[in-house]
Coordinates of C-alpha atoms and ligand atoms in Angstrom, one line a residue:
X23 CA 14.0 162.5 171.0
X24 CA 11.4 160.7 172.2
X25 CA 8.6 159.0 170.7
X26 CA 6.1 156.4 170.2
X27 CA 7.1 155.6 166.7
X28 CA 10.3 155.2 165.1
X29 CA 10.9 153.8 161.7
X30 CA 12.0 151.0 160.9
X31 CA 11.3 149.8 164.8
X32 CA 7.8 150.5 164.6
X33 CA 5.3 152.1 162.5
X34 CA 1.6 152.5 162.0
X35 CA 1.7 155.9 160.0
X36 CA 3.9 159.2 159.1
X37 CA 5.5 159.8 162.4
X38 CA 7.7 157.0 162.4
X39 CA 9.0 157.4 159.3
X40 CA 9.6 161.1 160.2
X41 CA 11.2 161.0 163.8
X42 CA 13.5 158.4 161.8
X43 CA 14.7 160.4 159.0
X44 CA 14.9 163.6 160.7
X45 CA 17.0 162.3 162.8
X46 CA 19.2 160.7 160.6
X47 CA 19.2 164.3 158.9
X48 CA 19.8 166.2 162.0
X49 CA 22.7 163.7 162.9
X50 CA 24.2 164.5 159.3
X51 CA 24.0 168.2 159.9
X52 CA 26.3 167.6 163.0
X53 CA 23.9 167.6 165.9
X54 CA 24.2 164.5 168.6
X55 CA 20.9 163.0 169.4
X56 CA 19.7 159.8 170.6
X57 CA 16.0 158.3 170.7
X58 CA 14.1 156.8 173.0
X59 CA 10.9 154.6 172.2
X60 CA 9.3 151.7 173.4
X61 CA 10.2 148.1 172.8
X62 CA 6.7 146.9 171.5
X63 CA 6.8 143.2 170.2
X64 CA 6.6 143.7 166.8
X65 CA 10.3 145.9 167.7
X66 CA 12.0 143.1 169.4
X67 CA 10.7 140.7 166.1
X68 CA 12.2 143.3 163.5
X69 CA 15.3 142.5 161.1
X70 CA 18.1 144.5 163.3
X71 CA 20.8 144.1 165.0
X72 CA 19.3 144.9 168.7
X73 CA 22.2 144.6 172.1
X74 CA 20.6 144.0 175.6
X75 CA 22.1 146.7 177.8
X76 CA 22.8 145.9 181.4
X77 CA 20.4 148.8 182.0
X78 CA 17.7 148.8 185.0
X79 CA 14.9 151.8 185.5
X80 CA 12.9 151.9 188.5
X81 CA 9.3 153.6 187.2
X82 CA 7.3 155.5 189.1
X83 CA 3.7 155.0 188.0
X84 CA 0.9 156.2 190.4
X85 CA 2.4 155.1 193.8
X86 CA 4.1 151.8 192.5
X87 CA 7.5 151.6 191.0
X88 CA 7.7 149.4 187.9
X89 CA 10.9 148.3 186.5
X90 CA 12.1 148.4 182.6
X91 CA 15.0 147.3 180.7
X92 CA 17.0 148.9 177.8
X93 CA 17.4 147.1 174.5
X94 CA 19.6 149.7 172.2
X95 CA 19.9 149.4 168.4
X96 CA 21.5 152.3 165.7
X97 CA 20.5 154.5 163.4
X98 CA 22.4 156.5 160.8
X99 CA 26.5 156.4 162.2
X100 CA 26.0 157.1 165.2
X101 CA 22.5 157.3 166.9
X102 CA 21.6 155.2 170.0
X103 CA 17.7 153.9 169.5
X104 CA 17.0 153.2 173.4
X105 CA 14.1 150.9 173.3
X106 CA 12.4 150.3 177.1
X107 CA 11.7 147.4 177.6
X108 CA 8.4 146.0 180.1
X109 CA 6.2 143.4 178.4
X110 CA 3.6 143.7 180.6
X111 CA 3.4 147.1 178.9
X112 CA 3.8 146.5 175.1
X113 CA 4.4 142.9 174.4
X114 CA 1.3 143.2 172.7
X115 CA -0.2 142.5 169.3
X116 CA -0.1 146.5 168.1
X117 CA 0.9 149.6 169.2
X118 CA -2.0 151.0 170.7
X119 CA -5.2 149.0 170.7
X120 CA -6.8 146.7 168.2
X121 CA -9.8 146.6 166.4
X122 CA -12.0 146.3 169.5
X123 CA -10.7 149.4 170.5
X124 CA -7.6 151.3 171.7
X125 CA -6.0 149.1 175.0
X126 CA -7.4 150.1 178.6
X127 CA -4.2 150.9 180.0
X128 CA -2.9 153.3 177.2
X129 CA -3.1 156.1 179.7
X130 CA -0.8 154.0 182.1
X131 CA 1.1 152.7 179.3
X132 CA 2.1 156.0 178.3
X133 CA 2.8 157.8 181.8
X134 CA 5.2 154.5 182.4
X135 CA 7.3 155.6 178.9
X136 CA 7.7 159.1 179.3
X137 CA 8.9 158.6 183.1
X138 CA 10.3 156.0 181.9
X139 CA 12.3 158.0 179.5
X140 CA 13.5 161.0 182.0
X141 CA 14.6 158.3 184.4
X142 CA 17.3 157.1 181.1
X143 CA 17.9 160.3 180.7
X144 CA 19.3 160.6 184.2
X145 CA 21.7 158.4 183.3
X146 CA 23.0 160.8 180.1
X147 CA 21.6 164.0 180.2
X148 CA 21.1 166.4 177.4
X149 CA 20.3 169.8 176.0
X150 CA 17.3 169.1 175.0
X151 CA 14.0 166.7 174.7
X152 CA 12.3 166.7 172.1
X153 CA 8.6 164.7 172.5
X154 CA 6.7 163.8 169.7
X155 CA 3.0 163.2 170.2
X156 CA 0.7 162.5 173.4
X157 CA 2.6 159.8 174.3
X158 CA 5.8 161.2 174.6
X159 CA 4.0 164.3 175.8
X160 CA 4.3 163.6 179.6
X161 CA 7.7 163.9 179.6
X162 CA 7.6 167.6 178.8
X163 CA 5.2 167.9 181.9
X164 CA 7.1 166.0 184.4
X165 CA 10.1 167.9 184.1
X166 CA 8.6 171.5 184.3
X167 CA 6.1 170.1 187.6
X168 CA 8.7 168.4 188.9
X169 CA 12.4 169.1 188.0
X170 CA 13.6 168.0 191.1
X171 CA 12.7 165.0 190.8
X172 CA 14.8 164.4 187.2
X173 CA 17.9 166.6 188.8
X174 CA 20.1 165.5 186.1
X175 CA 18.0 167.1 183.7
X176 CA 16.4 169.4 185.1
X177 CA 17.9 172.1 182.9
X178 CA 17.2 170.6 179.7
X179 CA 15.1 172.4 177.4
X180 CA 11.6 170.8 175.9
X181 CA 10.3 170.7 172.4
X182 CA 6.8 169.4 171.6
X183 CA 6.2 168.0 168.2
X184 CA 2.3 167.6 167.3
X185 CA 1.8 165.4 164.3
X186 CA -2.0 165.6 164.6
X187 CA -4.3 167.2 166.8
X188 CA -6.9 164.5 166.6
X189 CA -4.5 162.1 168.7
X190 CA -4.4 163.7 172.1
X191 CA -4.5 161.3 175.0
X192 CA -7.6 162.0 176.6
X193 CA -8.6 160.2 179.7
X194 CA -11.0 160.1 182.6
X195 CA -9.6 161.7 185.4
X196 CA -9.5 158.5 187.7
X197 CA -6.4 157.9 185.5
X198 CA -5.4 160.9 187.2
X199 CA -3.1 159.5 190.7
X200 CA -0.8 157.4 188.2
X201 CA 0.5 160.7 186.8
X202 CA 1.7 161.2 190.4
X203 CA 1.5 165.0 189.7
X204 CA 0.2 167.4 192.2
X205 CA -3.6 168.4 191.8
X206 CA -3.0 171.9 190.9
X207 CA -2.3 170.5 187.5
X208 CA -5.7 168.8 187.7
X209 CA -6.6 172.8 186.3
X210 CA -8.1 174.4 182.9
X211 CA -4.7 175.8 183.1
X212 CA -2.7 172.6 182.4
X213 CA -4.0 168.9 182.1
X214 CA -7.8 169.6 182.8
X215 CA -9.7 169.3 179.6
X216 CA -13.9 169.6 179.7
X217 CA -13.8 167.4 182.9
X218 CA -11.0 164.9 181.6
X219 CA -7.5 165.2 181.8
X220 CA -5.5 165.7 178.3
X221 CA -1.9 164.2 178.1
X222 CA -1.0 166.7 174.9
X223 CA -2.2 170.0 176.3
X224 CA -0.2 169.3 179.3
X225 CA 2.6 169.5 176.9
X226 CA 1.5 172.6 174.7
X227 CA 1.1 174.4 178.1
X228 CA 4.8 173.0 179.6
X229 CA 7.2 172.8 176.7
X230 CA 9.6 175.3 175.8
X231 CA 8.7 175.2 172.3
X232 CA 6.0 173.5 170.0
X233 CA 6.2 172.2 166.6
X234 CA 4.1 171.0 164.2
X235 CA 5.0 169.6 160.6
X236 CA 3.5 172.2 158.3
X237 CA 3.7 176.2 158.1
X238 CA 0.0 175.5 156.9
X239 CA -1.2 173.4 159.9
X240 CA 0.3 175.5 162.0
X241 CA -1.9 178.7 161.6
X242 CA -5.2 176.4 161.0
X243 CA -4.1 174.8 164.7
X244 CA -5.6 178.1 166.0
X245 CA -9.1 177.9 164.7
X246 CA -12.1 176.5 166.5
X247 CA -12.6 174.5 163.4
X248 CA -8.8 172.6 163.4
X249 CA -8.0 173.6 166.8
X250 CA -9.5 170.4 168.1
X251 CA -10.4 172.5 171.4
X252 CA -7.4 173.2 171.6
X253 CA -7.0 176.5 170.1
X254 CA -6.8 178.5 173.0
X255 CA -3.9 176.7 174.5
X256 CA -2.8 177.3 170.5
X257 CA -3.2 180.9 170.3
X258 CA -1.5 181.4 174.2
X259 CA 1.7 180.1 172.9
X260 CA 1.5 181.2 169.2
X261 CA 4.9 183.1 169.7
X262 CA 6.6 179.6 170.5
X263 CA 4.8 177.9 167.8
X264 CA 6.2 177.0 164.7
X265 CA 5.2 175.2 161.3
X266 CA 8.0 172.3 159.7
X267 CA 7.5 171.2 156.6
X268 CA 8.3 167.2 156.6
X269 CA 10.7 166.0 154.2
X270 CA 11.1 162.9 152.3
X271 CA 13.8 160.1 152.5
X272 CA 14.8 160.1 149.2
X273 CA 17.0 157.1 150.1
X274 CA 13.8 154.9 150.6
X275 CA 11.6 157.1 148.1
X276 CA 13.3 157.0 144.8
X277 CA 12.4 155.6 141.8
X278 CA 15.7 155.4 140.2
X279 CA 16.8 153.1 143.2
X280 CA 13.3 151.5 144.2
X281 CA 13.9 147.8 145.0
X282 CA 10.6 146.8 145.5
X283 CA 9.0 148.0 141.5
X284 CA 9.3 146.3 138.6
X285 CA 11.4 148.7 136.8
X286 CA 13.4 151.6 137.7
X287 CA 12.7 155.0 136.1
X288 CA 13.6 158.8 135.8
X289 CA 12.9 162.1 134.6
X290 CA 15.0 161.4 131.7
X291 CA 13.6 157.9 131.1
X292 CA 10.1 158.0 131.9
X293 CA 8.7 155.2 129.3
X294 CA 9.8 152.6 132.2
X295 CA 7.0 153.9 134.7
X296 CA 4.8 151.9 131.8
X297 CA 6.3 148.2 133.0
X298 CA 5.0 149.9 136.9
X299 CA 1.7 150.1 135.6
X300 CA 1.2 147.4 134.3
X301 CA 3.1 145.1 136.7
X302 CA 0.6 146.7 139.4
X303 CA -2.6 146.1 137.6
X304 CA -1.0 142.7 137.2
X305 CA -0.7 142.2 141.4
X306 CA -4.0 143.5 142.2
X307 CA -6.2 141.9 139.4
X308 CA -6.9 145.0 137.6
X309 CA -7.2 143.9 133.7
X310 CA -3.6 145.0 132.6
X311 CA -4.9 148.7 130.3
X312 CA -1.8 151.3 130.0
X313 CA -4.4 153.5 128.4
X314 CA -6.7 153.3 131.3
X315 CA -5.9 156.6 134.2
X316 CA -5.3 154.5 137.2
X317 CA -5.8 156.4 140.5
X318 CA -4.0 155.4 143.6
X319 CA -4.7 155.3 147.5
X320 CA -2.5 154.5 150.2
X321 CA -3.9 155.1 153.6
X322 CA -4.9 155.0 157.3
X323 CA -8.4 154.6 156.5
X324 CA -10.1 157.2 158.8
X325 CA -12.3 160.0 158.6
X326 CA -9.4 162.2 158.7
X327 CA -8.4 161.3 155.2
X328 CA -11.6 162.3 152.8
X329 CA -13.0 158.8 152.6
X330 CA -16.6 159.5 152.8
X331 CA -15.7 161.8 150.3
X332 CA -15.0 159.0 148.2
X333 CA -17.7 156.9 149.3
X334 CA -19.9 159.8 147.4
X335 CA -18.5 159.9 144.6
X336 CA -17.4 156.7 143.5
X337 CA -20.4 155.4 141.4
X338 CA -19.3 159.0 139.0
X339 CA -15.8 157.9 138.7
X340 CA -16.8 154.0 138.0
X341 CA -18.7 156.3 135.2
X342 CA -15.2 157.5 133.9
X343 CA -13.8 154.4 132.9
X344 CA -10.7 155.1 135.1
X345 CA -9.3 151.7 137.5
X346 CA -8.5 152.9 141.6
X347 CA -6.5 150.1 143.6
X348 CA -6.4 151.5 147.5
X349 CA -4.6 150.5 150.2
X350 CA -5.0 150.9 154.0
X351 CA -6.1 150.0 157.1
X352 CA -8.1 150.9 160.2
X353 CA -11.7 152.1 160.5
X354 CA -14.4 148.5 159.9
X355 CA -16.8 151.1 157.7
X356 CA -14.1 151.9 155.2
X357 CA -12.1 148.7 155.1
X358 CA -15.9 147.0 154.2
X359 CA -17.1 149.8 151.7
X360 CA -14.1 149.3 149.7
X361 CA -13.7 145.6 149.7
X362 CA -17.5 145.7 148.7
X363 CA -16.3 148.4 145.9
X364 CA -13.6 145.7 145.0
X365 CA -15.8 142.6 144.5
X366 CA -18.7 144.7 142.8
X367 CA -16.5 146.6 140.2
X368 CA -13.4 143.9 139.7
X369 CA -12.0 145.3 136.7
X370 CA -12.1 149.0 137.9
X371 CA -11.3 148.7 142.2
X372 CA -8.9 146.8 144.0
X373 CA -8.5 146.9 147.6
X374 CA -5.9 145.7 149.3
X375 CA -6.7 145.8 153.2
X376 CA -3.4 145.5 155.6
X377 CA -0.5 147.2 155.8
X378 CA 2.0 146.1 152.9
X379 CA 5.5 148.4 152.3
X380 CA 6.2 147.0 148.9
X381 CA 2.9 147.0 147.9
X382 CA 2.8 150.9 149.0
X383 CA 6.0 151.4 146.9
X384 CA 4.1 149.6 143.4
X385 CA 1.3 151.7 144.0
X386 CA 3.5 155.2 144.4
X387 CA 4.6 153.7 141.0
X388 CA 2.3 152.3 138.9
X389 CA -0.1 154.9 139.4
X390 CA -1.0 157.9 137.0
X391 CA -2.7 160.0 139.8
X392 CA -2.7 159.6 143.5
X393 CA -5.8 160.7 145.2
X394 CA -5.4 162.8 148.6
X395 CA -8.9 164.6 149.4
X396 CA -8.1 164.9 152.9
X397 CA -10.8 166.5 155.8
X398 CA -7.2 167.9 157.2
X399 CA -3.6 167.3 156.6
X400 CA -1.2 167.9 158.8
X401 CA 1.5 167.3 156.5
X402 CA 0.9 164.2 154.7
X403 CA 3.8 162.3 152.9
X404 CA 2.2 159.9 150.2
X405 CA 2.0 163.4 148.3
X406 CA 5.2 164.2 148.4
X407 CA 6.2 160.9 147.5
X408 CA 4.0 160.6 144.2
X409 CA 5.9 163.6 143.1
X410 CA 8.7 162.0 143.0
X411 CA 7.5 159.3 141.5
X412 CA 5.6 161.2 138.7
X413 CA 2.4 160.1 139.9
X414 CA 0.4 163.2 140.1
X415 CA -1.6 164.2 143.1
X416 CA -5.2 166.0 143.2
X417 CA -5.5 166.5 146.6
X418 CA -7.5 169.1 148.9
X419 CA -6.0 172.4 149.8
X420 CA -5.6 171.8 153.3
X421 CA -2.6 171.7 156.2
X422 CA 0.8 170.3 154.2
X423 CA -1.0 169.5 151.0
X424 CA -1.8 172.8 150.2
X425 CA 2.5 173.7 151.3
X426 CA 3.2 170.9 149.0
X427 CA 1.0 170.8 145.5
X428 CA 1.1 173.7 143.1
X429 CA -2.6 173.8 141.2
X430 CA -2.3 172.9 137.6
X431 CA -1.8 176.2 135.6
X432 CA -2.3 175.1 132.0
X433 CA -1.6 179.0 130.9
X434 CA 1.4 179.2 132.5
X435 CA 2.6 175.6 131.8
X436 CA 3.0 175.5 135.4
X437 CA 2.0 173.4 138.8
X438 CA 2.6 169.9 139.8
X439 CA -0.6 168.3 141.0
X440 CA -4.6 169.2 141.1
X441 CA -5.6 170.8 143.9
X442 CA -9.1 171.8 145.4
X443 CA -11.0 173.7 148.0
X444 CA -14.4 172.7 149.5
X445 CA -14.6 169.8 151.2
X446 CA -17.7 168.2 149.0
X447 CA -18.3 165.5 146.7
X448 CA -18.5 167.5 143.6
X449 CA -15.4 169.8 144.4
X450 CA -13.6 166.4 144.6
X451 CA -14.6 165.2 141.2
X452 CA -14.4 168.3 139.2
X453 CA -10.5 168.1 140.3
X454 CA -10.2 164.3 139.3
X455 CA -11.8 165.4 135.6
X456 CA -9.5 168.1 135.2
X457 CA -7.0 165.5 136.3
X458 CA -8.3 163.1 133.6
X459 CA -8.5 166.0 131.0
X460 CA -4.7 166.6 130.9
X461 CA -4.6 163.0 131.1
X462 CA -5.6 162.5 127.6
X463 CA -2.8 165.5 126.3
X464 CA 0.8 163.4 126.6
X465 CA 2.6 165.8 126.2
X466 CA 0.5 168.5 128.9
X467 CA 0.7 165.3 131.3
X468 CA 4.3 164.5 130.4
X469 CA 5.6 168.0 131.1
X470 CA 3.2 168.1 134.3
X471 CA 5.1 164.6 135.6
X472 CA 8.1 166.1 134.8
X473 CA 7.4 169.6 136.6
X474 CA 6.3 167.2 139.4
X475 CA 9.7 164.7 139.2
X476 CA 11.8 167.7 139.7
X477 CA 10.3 168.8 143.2
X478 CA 12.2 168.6 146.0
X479 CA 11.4 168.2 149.6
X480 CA 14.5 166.4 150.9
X481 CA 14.9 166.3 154.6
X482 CA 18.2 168.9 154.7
X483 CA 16.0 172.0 154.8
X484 CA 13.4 170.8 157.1
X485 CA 16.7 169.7 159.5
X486 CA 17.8 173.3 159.6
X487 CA 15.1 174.8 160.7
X488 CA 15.1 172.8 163.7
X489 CA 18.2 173.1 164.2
X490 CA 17.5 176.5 164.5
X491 CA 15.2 176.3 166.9
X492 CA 17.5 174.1 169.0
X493 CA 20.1 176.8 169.1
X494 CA 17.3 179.6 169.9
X495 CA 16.7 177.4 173.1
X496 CA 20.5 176.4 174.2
X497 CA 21.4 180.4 173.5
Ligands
ADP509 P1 -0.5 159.7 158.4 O1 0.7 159.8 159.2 O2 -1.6 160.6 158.8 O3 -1.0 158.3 158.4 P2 1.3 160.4 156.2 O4 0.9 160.7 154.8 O5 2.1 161.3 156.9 O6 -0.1 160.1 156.9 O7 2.1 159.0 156.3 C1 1.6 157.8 156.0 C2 2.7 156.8 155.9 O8 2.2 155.5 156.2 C3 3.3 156.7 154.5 O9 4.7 156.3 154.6 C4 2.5 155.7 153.9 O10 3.1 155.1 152.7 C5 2.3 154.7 155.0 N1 1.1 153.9 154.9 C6 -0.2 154.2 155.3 N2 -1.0 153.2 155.2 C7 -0.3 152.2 154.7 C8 -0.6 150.8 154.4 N3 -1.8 150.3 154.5 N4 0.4 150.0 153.9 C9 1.7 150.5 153.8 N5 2.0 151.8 154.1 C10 1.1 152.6 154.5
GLC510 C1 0.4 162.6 161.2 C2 -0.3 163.4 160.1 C3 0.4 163.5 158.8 C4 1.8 163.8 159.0 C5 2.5 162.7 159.9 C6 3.9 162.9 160.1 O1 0.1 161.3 161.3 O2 -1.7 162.9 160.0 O3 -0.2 164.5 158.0 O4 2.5 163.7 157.7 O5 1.8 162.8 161.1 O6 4.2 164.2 160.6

């Protein structure tokens, strides 16, 4: 596998943390795989053991040749984590840009890993390659345009895993001569894109098979309104498209075995997830109120993820005497609305701007209800997580949030979470008071955490079904 992002080497959102445990899933299910991702500073920094291989590449990139090294590291038993190693490349402050903007060279950044990946893989080949993203998405190309070129693999079949069609790699088509592809793939056909060229469609055109990480996502892919412009590719290659369902690392996402909160709880002993609260409105500054709902975020904060939904309605929930602490990083508009939320309703909002694991785990716990009113979701973990943690989601019915929450059915005692359809300020808050009504009945919202508790999404399912699709290529 190749990718971008591999937890715990380096993260910035869902993928790593999914390309790790799959992996680690697919390994247990008897598959041999290793990974292949760049060594980024923040990598080289992190607490693991990391070897320096004798390993040289020579890079083609445009018409120079830049050389990398290999740093390897493990994962589950057995998995080699090949890290490639050029700092003029990624000994950088972040992964892909900062808050100026994403780096200049992430075109060239990105054609230097995934050559830089085939030409390891020269050195072992495989079955097959799986990329994950646009910038593992060249790799797919390069072997299809140019097989001769990467001999030793040439036979290898390509998967494509999109986590989320807003991330494609779209450059200006001077970028185009470090590619060092052949202009015919300079078409509408393959790279072009509206005048630009389009690292990820090069891949949904080029790869054996595409993935993407809900059986949801996948058919909404193929509309003008989720297709990103990229529906049409979509719809060509519907027949070699298929829809995952992420799972969760219940090793990590547990809170009967949580390290990081302040007491450990179950179905069976619930009462403990009080100490959570409390210990959270404790760390953020909230006045410490078991009676009061407490809603939690955890998030990139981007468009993507319902925040000016939020923005609208947040006067109406300051209204409901209910306390919000959110979490998350990333666009300036939303980091300062919610700071300014934070020092103009102290006892109700905290924000917490960064990135902060524990802090995300005390949240996940201390929580009642975990808000998730997403534009689109491709998948989405944080859901899937609350469950687990009986914090109960009201979320949007979009992508993997609609695969994952079950609407609250208080005739049929049934569903796990709250769940709505249009995407407008009122839709959103009529699903938070229905939320807040069950709230009030402990033993509704008892039976409702436990409903939720009991759901499972663990990674062995989601495993199979690629295996499955491995074996449909290698047969
Ligand atoms: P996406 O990949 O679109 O960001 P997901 O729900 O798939 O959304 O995954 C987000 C992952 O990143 C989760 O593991 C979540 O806990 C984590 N995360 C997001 N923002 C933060 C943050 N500010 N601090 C800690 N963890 C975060
Ligand atoms: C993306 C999506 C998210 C998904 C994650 C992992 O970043 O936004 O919905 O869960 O990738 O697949």
């Amino acid at each position: 596998m190749i990718s971008p992002e591999i937890a715990p080497f380096a993260k910035t959102g869902g993928l790593a943390d999914v390309v790790g445990t799959l992996s680690i899933a697919l390994e247990r299910s008897g598959h041999s795989l290793s990974l292949i991702t760049p060594a980024y500073r923040s990598s080289l920094a992190g607490d693991f053991p990391l070897e320096v291989t004798g390993t040289k590449l020579d890079v083609p990139v445009g018409d120079r040749v830049e050389q990398a090294t290999v740093v390897r590291s493990k994962l589950g038993s057995e998995i080699s984590v090949y890290l490639i190693r050029a700092d003029r490349y990624f000994d950088r402050e972040s992964l892909y840009g900062t808050a100026a903007g994403d780096y200049p060279d992430n075109a060239e950044r990105f054609v230097f890993f995934s050559r830089g990946a085939l030409e390891l893989l020269r050195q072992q080949p495989v079955d097959i390659i799986h990329c994950h993203e646009w910038q593992a998405a060249l790799a797919a190309v390069f072997l299809k345009a140019q097989g001769s070129r990467h001999a030793e693999v040439g036979s290898a079949k390509t998967v494509l895993t999109t986590h989320n069609l807003g991330f494609q790699g779209i450059f200006s088509e001077h970028e185009w001569p470090l590619l060092g592809l052949d202009r015919s793939y300079v078409t509408p056909q393959y790279l072009e894109f509206y005048g630009k060229i389009n690292f990820l469609k090069g891949a949904l055109v080029c790869a054996d098979k595409i993935t993407t990480v809900s059986p949801s996502y996948a058919e909404e892919i193929l509309t003008h309104e989720q297709g990103f412009g990229l529906e049409g590719v979509l719809q060509q290659r519907a027949q070699d498209l298929v829809g995952i369902l992420n799972g969760v690392d219940y090793s990590q996402w547990n809170p009967e075995t949580d390290p990081y909160i302040a007491e450990r709880y179950s179905v069976s002993r619930l009462t403990a997830k009080r100490a959570c609260k409390i210990a959270l409105q404790r760390k953020v500054a909230l006045p410490p109120r078991p009676e009061a709902p407490l809603i939690g975020m955890i998030s990139r904060l981007t468009s993507q993820k319902g925040f000016d939904l939020v923005e609208r309605v947040l006067e109406r929930l300051i209204d409901l005497e209910l306390q919000m602490v959110v979490l998350g990083a990333g666009e300036r508009r939303y980091e300062e609305f919610f700071a300014a939320a934070a020092k103009r309703y102290p006892n109700r909002v905290a924000a917490r701007i960064g990135f902060d694991e524990p802090l995300a785990h005390q949240i996940e716990a201390g929580s009642d209800i975990f808000l998730m009113p997403s534009l689109y979701e491709p998948c989405g973990l944080n859901q899937m997580f609350s469950l687990k943690y009986g914090t109960i989601p009201v979320v949007r019915a979009v992508g993997g949030l609609k695969d994952t929450v079950e609407d609250y059915d208080p005739e049929a005692s049934g569903g796990t979470g709250f769940v709505f359809q249009a995407y407008e300020p009122q839709a959103l808050l009529d699903a938070i008071q229905r939320a807040l009504s069950v709230f009030r009945q402990k033993r509704a919202w008892t039976a409702l955490r436990r409903r939720a508790m009991n759901k499972d999404f663990s990674w062995d399912r989601s495993a199979a079904a690629y295996s499955n699709l491995y074996e449909q290529l290698v047969h």
